[in-house]
Amino acid sequence: MGIDGTTKIVGIFGAPVAHTASPAMHNAAFAALGLNWLYLPFHVEPSHLRAALDGIRCLGLAGVNLTVPHKVLALAMLDDVDDEVRRIGAVNTVSIADGRLRGHNTDAAGFSTAIQEEFGLSLRGTRVLILGAGGAARAIAVRCAGEGAAAIWIANRTPANAESIVRAVGDRAHVASLRSLPEADLVVNATSVGLHEGDSLGLPAKFFSARHCVFDTIYRPAETELLRTARQAGARVANGTGMLLHQGARAFEIWTGEKAPLSVMRDALQAAIEGNA
Ligand code: NAP
């Protein structure tokens, strides 16, 4: 589809944004459905975020994704946010209607769809241990509570950040210590530990068994030390590609009103992550 005066533009605001795989995923989806839409990366520094969000209105963009470091900052700069966004305290997708900017959090739904798809596991009745207490952990914890998880433990380097999530989530959530982890069905790494070669959360193999499902929100590298340790101990494991895919699919549907072409998006995403796009 050629770019012309009617092309609708969406994109992602982040700093850095150079390594994002989202343009490949969304542009493949637009092409597959014959939509005259284009998804672009925008490097936006935090000090320019308000102006950039105003730019959505001024330039007639159809919406944007937000990534590090904008997900929390943007909350106070939007006209409307849905209830889940308010509870999570972070927004990763912005849409526009009648000139009003609306914030959504598709990371939360993306996580729950990925868990269902990867493990055939519903969050209802599941005991979940979340490692980390940043934006991703918060979205995951709020979603787990919303879907009726039996228990939610948050273990984090800085306990005060875990306590803040527990307060937001309510009585099914508890702070856990990284030194004595509770028994869970699903273990989720929502820290950034694992992004770099040699990163280690230090969880011993004896903690894992065939009863566990272990999900790492990290997707590059494809197998973190956590996933390798858990897999070798017999646990079922999955990386964060599915979460990235499904948060993107939700955003696509919010913006276009069309059903997202999942298999096209999955292939494009995988190729981009592996560096072939
Ligand atoms: P964030 O808000 O910056 O939070 C980072 C978390 O990692 C905090 O809990 C932090 O602990 C912890 N942490 C950082 N360095 C650590 C270390 N050396 N040892 C122990 N803990 C450490 O980041 P975020 O936005 O939540 O992202 C977290 C991860 O989720 C990233 O790897 C990101 O790539 C991934 N993610 C994936 C998807 C997806 O679609 N697959 C979507 C969103 C995020 P403190 O509180 O102590 O600082």
XYZ file of C-alpha atoms and ligand atoms in Angstrom:
325
model
C 0.000 0.000 0.000
C 1.540 3.331 -1.018
C 1.634 6.269 1.356
C -0.739 9.034 0.282
C -2.835 11.820 1.755
C -5.243 9.381 3.399
C -2.664 7.164 5.145
C -3.441 6.798 8.865
C -0.398 6.947 11.109
C 0.208 5.253 14.452
C 3.498 4.581 16.204
C 5.468 4.122 19.374
C 6.959 6.784 21.656
C 10.009 5.622 23.619
C 13.574 6.478 24.602
C 15.332 4.451 23.362
C 13.145 3.123 20.577
C 15.719 1.935 18.038
C 15.325 -1.782 18.794
C 11.534 -1.974 18.849
C 9.948 -4.924 17.011
C 6.480 -3.333 17.029
C 6.678 -1.533 13.632
C 7.392 -4.828 11.851
C 4.458 -6.525 13.598
C 1.914 -3.756 12.964
C 2.988 -2.875 9.426
C 2.741 -6.560 8.441
C -0.784 -6.619 9.882
C -1.825 -3.468 7.966
C -0.449 -4.935 4.739
C -2.207 -8.275 5.310
C -5.591 -6.546 5.747
C -4.977 -4.030 2.928
C -5.261 -1.106 5.365
C -3.699 2.192 4.360
C -2.045 2.580 7.771
C 1.573 3.050 8.819
C 3.303 2.397 12.188
C 6.416 4.463 12.941
C 8.959 4.617 15.784
C 9.357 8.041 17.454
C 12.280 8.712 19.794
C 10.658 10.946 22.420
C 12.577 12.169 25.478
C 10.525 12.389 28.701
C 10.802 16.202 28.706
C 9.007 16.225 25.318
C 6.302 13.683 26.147
C 3.529 16.220 26.745
C 4.283 17.983 23.463
C 4.491 14.656 21.640
C 1.095 13.578 23.019
C -0.352 16.922 21.922
C 1.178 16.106 18.554
C -1.188 13.136 18.234
C -4.021 15.651 18.114
C -2.209 18.280 16.043
C -0.832 15.890 13.422
C -3.911 13.695 13.241
C -2.239 10.448 14.366
C -4.675 7.597 15.059
C -2.895 6.552 18.269
C 0.411 5.424 19.750
C 2.030 2.809 21.934
C 4.149 4.031 24.837
C 7.246 2.266 26.069
C 10.062 2.949 28.541
C 10.169 5.532 30.141
C 6.714 6.931 29.329
C 4.173 4.421 30.620
C 3.694 6.037 34.045
C 4.508 9.616 33.065
C 1.787 9.710 30.406
C -1.020 8.856 32.819
C -1.467 12.433 33.999
C -1.297 13.810 30.455
C -4.324 12.024 28.962
C -7.993 13.062 28.882
C -9.469 9.671 29.828
C -8.126 6.361 31.122
C -9.998 3.133 31.705
C -10.371 1.620 35.197
C -7.692 -1.024 34.772
C -5.176 1.642 33.707
C -5.972 3.621 36.854
C -5.393 0.558 39.045
C -2.187 -0.379 37.209
C -0.909 3.189 37.151
C 0.622 2.779 33.696
C -0.534 3.160 30.119
C 0.976 1.523 27.033
C -1.584 2.385 24.340
C -3.225 5.706 23.498
C -6.218 6.085 21.210
C -8.003 9.255 20.128
C -11.709 9.931 19.651
C -13.350 13.339 19.184
C -10.010 14.971 19.944
C -9.727 13.276 23.370
C -6.742 11.075 24.217
C -7.651 7.816 25.958
C -5.169 5.558 27.764
C -5.309 1.759 27.759
C -3.027 -0.930 29.173
C -2.851 -3.835 26.733
C 0.208 -5.380 28.500
C -2.174 -6.768 31.134
C -4.507 -8.503 28.680
C -1.524 -9.520 26.541
C -0.042 -11.317 29.545
C -3.200 -13.239 30.357
C -3.758 -14.308 26.722
C -0.128 -15.433 26.468
C -0.413 -17.542 29.643
C -3.555 -19.181 28.301
C -1.953 -19.824 24.922
C 1.469 -21.014 26.168
C 0.364 -23.157 29.110
C -3.405 -23.648 28.611
C -3.602 -22.030 32.042
C -6.373 -19.773 33.291
C -5.360 -17.252 35.947
C -8.542 -18.068 37.897
C -7.595 -20.154 40.942
C -3.876 -20.051 40.081
C -1.170 -19.194 42.652
C 1.150 -16.694 41.002
C 4.608 -15.572 42.082
C 5.709 -12.369 40.359
C 9.387 -11.429 40.453
C 9.746 -7.658 40.149
C 7.631 -4.656 41.064
C 7.944 -2.232 38.151
C 5.348 -1.316 35.525
C 5.109 -4.785 33.975
C 4.753 -6.486 37.372
C 2.021 -4.052 38.313
C 0.025 -4.718 35.135
C 0.403 -8.479 35.639
C -0.583 -8.361 39.327
C -3.694 -6.255 38.669
C -4.720 -8.603 35.874
C -4.158 -11.702 38.037
C -6.384 -10.199 40.738
C -9.010 -9.173 38.189
C -9.159 -12.694 36.774
C -9.455 -14.365 40.201
C -5.959 -15.739 40.901
C -5.961 -17.704 44.196
C -2.867 -15.912 45.505
C -0.432 -13.313 44.190
C 3.031 -12.969 45.695
C 5.373 -10.175 44.712
C 9.108 -10.601 45.330
C 11.315 -7.643 44.542
C 14.814 -6.290 45.190
C 13.249 -3.161 46.731
C 10.489 -4.426 49.064
C 8.791 -1.001 49.240
C 7.919 -1.255 45.531
C 6.366 -4.689 46.094
C 4.373 -3.284 49.033
C 3.001 -0.550 46.806
C 1.646 -3.152 44.352
C 0.158 -5.201 47.195
C -1.706 -2.093 48.397
C -3.065 -1.481 44.876
C -4.095 -5.101 44.301
C -5.808 -5.901 47.610
C -6.076 -8.813 49.988
C -5.073 -11.676 47.685
C -1.629 -10.126 47.187
C 1.363 -10.512 49.518
C 4.997 -9.461 49.575
C 7.438 -12.385 49.306
C 11.148 -12.485 50.011
C 13.531 -13.450 47.234
C 15.354 -15.533 49.871
C 12.392 -17.765 50.782
C 9.976 -18.018 47.895
C 6.428 -19.347 48.363
C 4.984 -22.366 46.529
C 3.292 -21.166 43.324
C 1.821 -22.729 40.158
C 2.978 -19.929 37.885
C 6.263 -18.013 38.284
C 6.647 -14.808 36.281
C 9.836 -12.833 35.803
C 8.813 -9.187 35.443
C 12.236 -7.780 36.339
C 14.692 -6.616 33.715
C 17.178 -9.226 34.984
C 17.949 -11.521 32.060
C 18.130 -8.871 29.348
C 21.939 -8.986 29.423
C 24.364 -11.867 29.097
C 25.371 -13.122 32.541
C 22.283 -11.671 34.334
C 21.062 -13.967 37.098
C 18.126 -13.883 39.490
C 19.917 -16.607 41.430
C 16.913 -18.932 41.780
C 18.122 -22.498 42.377
C 17.030 -25.431 40.170
C 15.610 -27.156 43.260
C 12.895 -24.492 43.396
C 11.385 -25.787 40.118
C 9.689 -29.033 39.121
C 7.338 -30.383 36.439
C 4.427 -28.820 38.372
C 5.543 -25.283 37.536
C 4.824 -23.003 34.626
C 7.522 -20.336 34.332
C 6.980 -17.240 32.193
C 9.640 -14.637 31.471
C 8.402 -11.271 30.188
C 11.789 -10.941 28.469
C 11.791 -12.152 24.840
C 15.327 -11.198 23.762
C 17.295 -13.349 24.559
C 14.785 -16.119 23.799
C 15.932 -18.127 26.810
C 17.041 -16.334 29.978
C 18.982 -18.069 32.717
C 15.710 -18.376 34.668
C 13.969 -20.205 31.815
C 16.980 -22.450 31.224
C 17.184 -23.410 34.915
C 13.436 -24.032 35.137
C 13.307 -26.020 31.879
C 16.200 -28.223 32.939
C 14.373 -28.902 36.207
C 11.326 -30.105 34.227
C 9.106 -26.994 34.398
C 7.106 -25.744 31.414
C 8.562 -22.458 30.226
C 7.715 -19.597 27.849
C 9.330 -16.268 27.042
C 7.642 -12.878 26.568
C 7.085 -13.018 22.802
C 3.439 -14.069 23.250
C 2.788 -11.179 25.644
C 4.322 -8.718 23.174
C 2.247 -10.196 20.345
C -1.042 -10.075 22.220
C -0.549 -6.572 23.657
C 0.127 -5.474 20.079
C -2.937 -7.293 18.743
C -5.158 -5.559 21.337
C -3.718 -2.164 20.436
C -4.264 -2.908 16.738
C -7.925 -3.723 17.416
C -8.428 -0.603 19.564
C -7.060 1.635 16.792
C -8.492 0.000 13.670
C -11.637 -1.746 14.915
C -10.507 -4.748 12.834
C -9.670 -8.220 14.117
C -5.892 -8.528 14.366
C -4.309 -11.042 11.937
C -2.454 -12.942 14.643
C -0.426 -15.386 12.569
C 0.907 -12.612 10.298
C 1.800 -10.519 13.340
C 3.445 -13.477 15.083
C 5.658 -14.285 12.063
C 6.669 -10.631 11.576
C 7.406 -10.229 15.269
C 9.498 -13.390 15.418
C 11.509 -12.295 12.366
C 12.061 -8.821 13.845
C 13.145 -10.249 17.215
C 15.577 -12.579 15.480
C 16.881 -9.638 13.459
C 15.606 -10.727 10.040
C 13.065 -7.966 9.467
P 10.681 -1.258 35.367
O 9.416 -0.553 35.702
O 11.935 -0.489 35.192
O 10.927 -2.366 36.546
C 12.102 -3.111 36.582
C 12.015 -4.177 37.684
O 13.219 -4.961 37.625
C 11.943 -3.614 39.092
O 11.180 -4.477 39.889
C 13.413 -3.650 39.549
O 13.563 -3.751 40.934
C 13.853 -4.930 38.913
N 15.302 -4.967 38.725
C 16.034 -4.212 37.860
N 17.335 -4.525 37.974
C 17.433 -5.494 38.938
C 18.499 -6.237 39.495
N 19.764 -6.040 39.103
N 18.203 -7.168 40.423
C 16.939 -7.396 40.829
N 15.870 -6.711 40.346
C 16.116 -5.777 39.402
O 10.538 -2.114 34.045
P 9.196 -2.751 33.411
O 8.642 -1.818 32.413
O 8.342 -3.248 34.522
O 9.817 -3.982 32.600
C 10.266 -5.139 33.296
C 10.566 -6.239 32.284
O 9.378 -6.599 31.604
C 11.570 -5.804 31.203
O 12.487 -6.851 31.005
C 10.702 -5.616 29.973
O 11.433 -5.927 28.795
C 9.605 -6.645 30.222
N 8.344 -6.338 29.503
C 7.922 -7.201 28.546
C 6.728 -6.972 27.892
C 6.271 -7.926 26.824
O 5.317 -7.605 26.113
N 6.870 -9.098 26.710
C 5.955 -5.843 28.201
C 6.410 -4.979 29.189
C 7.607 -5.239 29.840
P 13.569 -2.442 41.889
O 12.131 -2.126 42.168
O 14.313 -2.898 43.086
O 14.285 -1.345 41.137
